[in-house]
Amino acid sequence: MVKKLLVKLSIVRKKDKYGNAIYRSPRIYLPIRFTDDSSFPFKEGQPLLAKIVGEKLVIEKMPKKKRKHVKSKT
């Protein structure tokens, strides 16, 4: 069972044909050793709820009955 691994926050920038940035897409990469572990709690494509609690990023499974009610704040 893998309990801790170093992960990486990356910002992907999509560029147009002239080399100008169009948008930024932040991503947190989780190593395959972590996601393929039998104790990893999430499945591919599963809706997840991410929130900041103090100085921590918390990711939880989204309860089925609440999926329609949560909207992102931008």
Coordinates of N, CA and C in Angstrom, one line a residue:
M1 N 0.8 -1.2 0.0 CA 0.0 0.0 0.0 C 0.9 1.2 0.0
V2 N 0.6 2.1 -0.9 CA 1.4 3.4 -1.0 C 0.6 4.5 -0.3
K3 N 1.2 5.1 0.7 CA 0.5 6.1 1.5 C 0.9 7.5 1.1
K4 N 2.1 7.7 0.7 CA 2.6 9.1 0.4 C 3.5 9.0 -0.9
L5 N 3.4 9.9 -1.7 CA 4.2 10.1 -2.9 C 4.3 11.6 -3.2
L6 N 5.4 12.0 -3.8 CA 5.5 13.3 -4.3 C 4.7 13.5 -5.6
V7 N 3.9 14.5 -5.6 CA 3.1 14.8 -6.8 C 3.5 16.2 -7.4
K8 N 3.0 16.5 -8.5 CA 3.4 17.8 -9.2 C 2.2 18.5 -9.7
L9 N 2.2 19.8 -9.4 CA 1.2 20.7 -10.0 C 1.8 21.3 -11.3
S10 N 1.1 21.2 -12.4 CA 1.6 21.8 -13.6 C 0.5 22.7 -14.2
I11 N 0.9 23.7 -15.0 CA 0.0 24.5 -15.7 C 0.2 24.3 -17.2
V12 N -0.8 23.7 -17.8 CA -0.7 23.5 -19.2 C -1.2 24.7 -20.0
R13 N -0.5 25.2 -20.9 CA -0.9 26.3 -21.7 C -1.1 25.9 -23.1
K14 N -2.3 26.2 -23.6 CA -2.6 25.9 -25.0 C -2.3 27.1 -25.8
K15 N -1.7 26.9 -27.0 CA -1.3 28.1 -27.8 C -2.0 28.0 -29.1
D16 N -2.2 29.2 -29.7 CA -2.8 29.2 -31.1 C -1.7 29.0 -32.1
K17 N -2.0 29.1 -33.4 CA -1.0 28.9 -34.4 C 0.1 29.9 -34.5
Y18 N -0.1 31.1 -33.8 CA 0.9 32.1 -33.8 C 1.7 32.1 -32.5
G19 N 1.5 31.1 -31.6 CA 2.3 31.0 -30.4 C 1.8 31.8 -29.2
N20 N 0.6 32.4 -29.3 CA 0.0 33.1 -28.2 C -0.8 32.2 -27.3
A21 N -0.6 32.4 -26.0 CA -1.4 31.5 -25.1 C -2.9 31.8 -25.2
I22 N -3.7 30.8 -25.2 CA -5.1 31.0 -25.2 C -5.7 30.8 -23.8
Y23 N -5.3 29.7 -23.1 CA -5.8 29.5 -21.8 C -4.8 28.7 -21.0
R24 N -5.0 28.7 -19.7 CA -4.2 27.9 -18.8 C -5.1 26.8 -18.1
S25 N -4.5 25.6 -18.0 CA -5.3 24.5 -17.4 C -4.4 23.9 -16.3
P26 N -4.7 24.2 -15.0 CA -3.9 23.6 -13.9 C -4.2 22.1 -13.7
R27 N -3.2 21.3 -13.5 CA -3.4 19.9 -13.3 C -2.5 19.4 -12.2
I28 N -3.0 18.5 -11.4 CA -2.1 17.8 -10.4 C -1.9 16.4 -10.9
Y29 N -0.7 16.0 -11.2 CA -0.3 14.7 -11.7 C -0.1 13.7 -10.5
L30 N -0.8 12.6 -10.5 CA -0.6 11.6 -9.5 C 0.1 10.4 -10.2
P31 N 1.2 9.9 -9.6 CA 2.0 8.8 -10.2 C 1.1 7.6 -10.3
I32 N 1.4 6.8 -11.3 CA 0.7 5.5 -11.5 C 0.8 4.6 -10.4
R33 N 1.9 4.6 -9.7 CA 2.1 3.7 -8.5 C 1.0 4.0 -7.5
F34 N 0.6 5.3 -7.4 CA -0.4 5.7 -6.4 C -1.8 5.3 -6.9
T35 N -2.2 5.7 -8.2 CA -3.5 5.4 -8.7 C -3.8 4.0 -9.0
D36 N -2.8 3.2 -9.2 CA -3.0 1.7 -9.5 C -3.0 0.9 -8.2
D37 N -2.7 1.5 -7.1 CA -2.7 0.8 -5.8 C -4.2 0.4 -5.4
S38 N -4.3 -0.8 -4.9 CA -5.7 -1.3 -4.6 C -6.4 -0.4 -3.6
S39 N -5.7 0.3 -2.8 CA -6.3 1.2 -1.8 C -6.7 2.6 -2.3
F40 N -6.4 2.9 -3.5 CA -6.7 4.2 -4.1 C -8.2 4.3 -4.2
P41 N -8.8 5.4 -3.6 CA -10.3 5.4 -3.4 C -11.1 5.9 -4.6
F42 N -10.5 6.4 -5.6 CA -11.3 6.9 -6.7 C -11.1 6.1 -8.0
K43 N -12.1 6.3 -8.9 CA -12.1 5.6 -10.2 C -12.0 6.6 -11.3
E44 N -11.5 6.3 -12.5 CA -11.4 7.2 -13.6 C -12.8 7.7 -14.0
G45 N -13.0 9.0 -14.2 CA -14.2 9.6 -14.6 C -15.2 9.9 -13.5
Q46 N -14.8 9.5 -12.3 CA -15.7 9.7 -11.1 C -15.8 11.1 -10.7
P47 N -17.0 11.7 -10.5 CA -17.0 13.1 -10.0 C -16.4 13.2 -8.6
L48 N -15.6 14.2 -8.4 CA -14.9 14.4 -7.2 C -15.1 15.9 -6.7
L49 N -15.1 16.1 -5.4 CA -15.3 17.4 -4.8 C -13.9 17.8 -4.3
A50 N -13.4 19.0 -4.7 CA -12.1 19.5 -4.3 C -12.4 20.7 -3.5
K51 N -11.7 20.9 -2.3 CA -11.9 22.1 -1.5 C -10.6 22.3 -0.7
I52 N -10.4 23.6 -0.4 CA -9.2 24.0 0.4 C -9.7 24.1 1.8
V53 N -8.9 23.4 2.7 CA -9.2 23.5 4.2 C -7.9 23.9 4.8
G54 N -7.9 25.1 5.3 CA -6.6 25.6 5.9 C -5.6 25.8 4.7
E55 N -4.5 25.1 4.9 CA -3.4 25.0 3.9 C -3.4 23.7 3.1
K56 N -4.5 23.0 3.2 CA -4.5 21.6 2.5 C -5.6 21.6 1.4
L57 N -5.3 20.8 0.4 CA -6.2 20.5 -0.7 C -6.9 19.2 -0.3
V58 N -8.2 19.2 -0.2 CA -8.9 17.9 0.2 C -9.7 17.5 -1.0
I59 N -9.6 16.3 -1.5 CA -10.4 15.7 -2.6 C -11.2 14.6 -2.0
E60 N -12.5 14.7 -2.3 CA -13.5 13.7 -1.7 C -14.4 13.2 -2.8
K61 N -14.9 12.0 -2.6 CA -15.9 11.5 -3.5 C -17.2 12.4 -3.4
M62 N -17.8 12.6 -4.5 CA -19.0 13.5 -4.6 C -20.2 12.5 -4.3
P63 N -21.0 12.8 -3.3 CA -22.2 12.0 -3.0 C -23.1 12.1 -4.2
K64 N -23.7 11.0 -4.7 CA -24.6 11.0 -5.9 C -25.7 12.1 -5.8
K65 N -26.3 12.2 -4.6 CA -27.5 13.1 -4.5 C -27.0 14.6 -4.6
K66 N -25.8 14.9 -4.4 CA -25.3 16.3 -4.4 C -24.7 16.7 -5.7
R67 N -24.5 15.8 -6.6 CA -23.7 16.1 -7.8 C -24.3 17.3 -8.6
K68 N -25.6 17.4 -8.6 CA -26.3 18.4 -9.4 C -26.3 19.8 -8.8
H69 N -26.0 19.8 -7.4 CA -26.2 21.1 -6.7 C -24.9 21.8 -6.5
V70 N -23.7 21.2 -6.7 CA -22.4 21.9 -6.5 C -22.0 22.5 -7.8
K71 N -21.7 23.8 -7.7 CA -21.2 24.5 -8.9 C -19.8 25.1 -8.6
S72 N -19.0 25.2 -9.6 CA -17.7 25.8 -9.3 C -17.8 27.3 -9.2
K73 N -16.9 27.9 -8.3 CA -16.8 29.3 -8.2 C -15.6 29.8 -8.9
T74 N -15.9 30.7 -9.9 CA -14.7 31.3 -10.6 C -14.8 32.8 -10.5

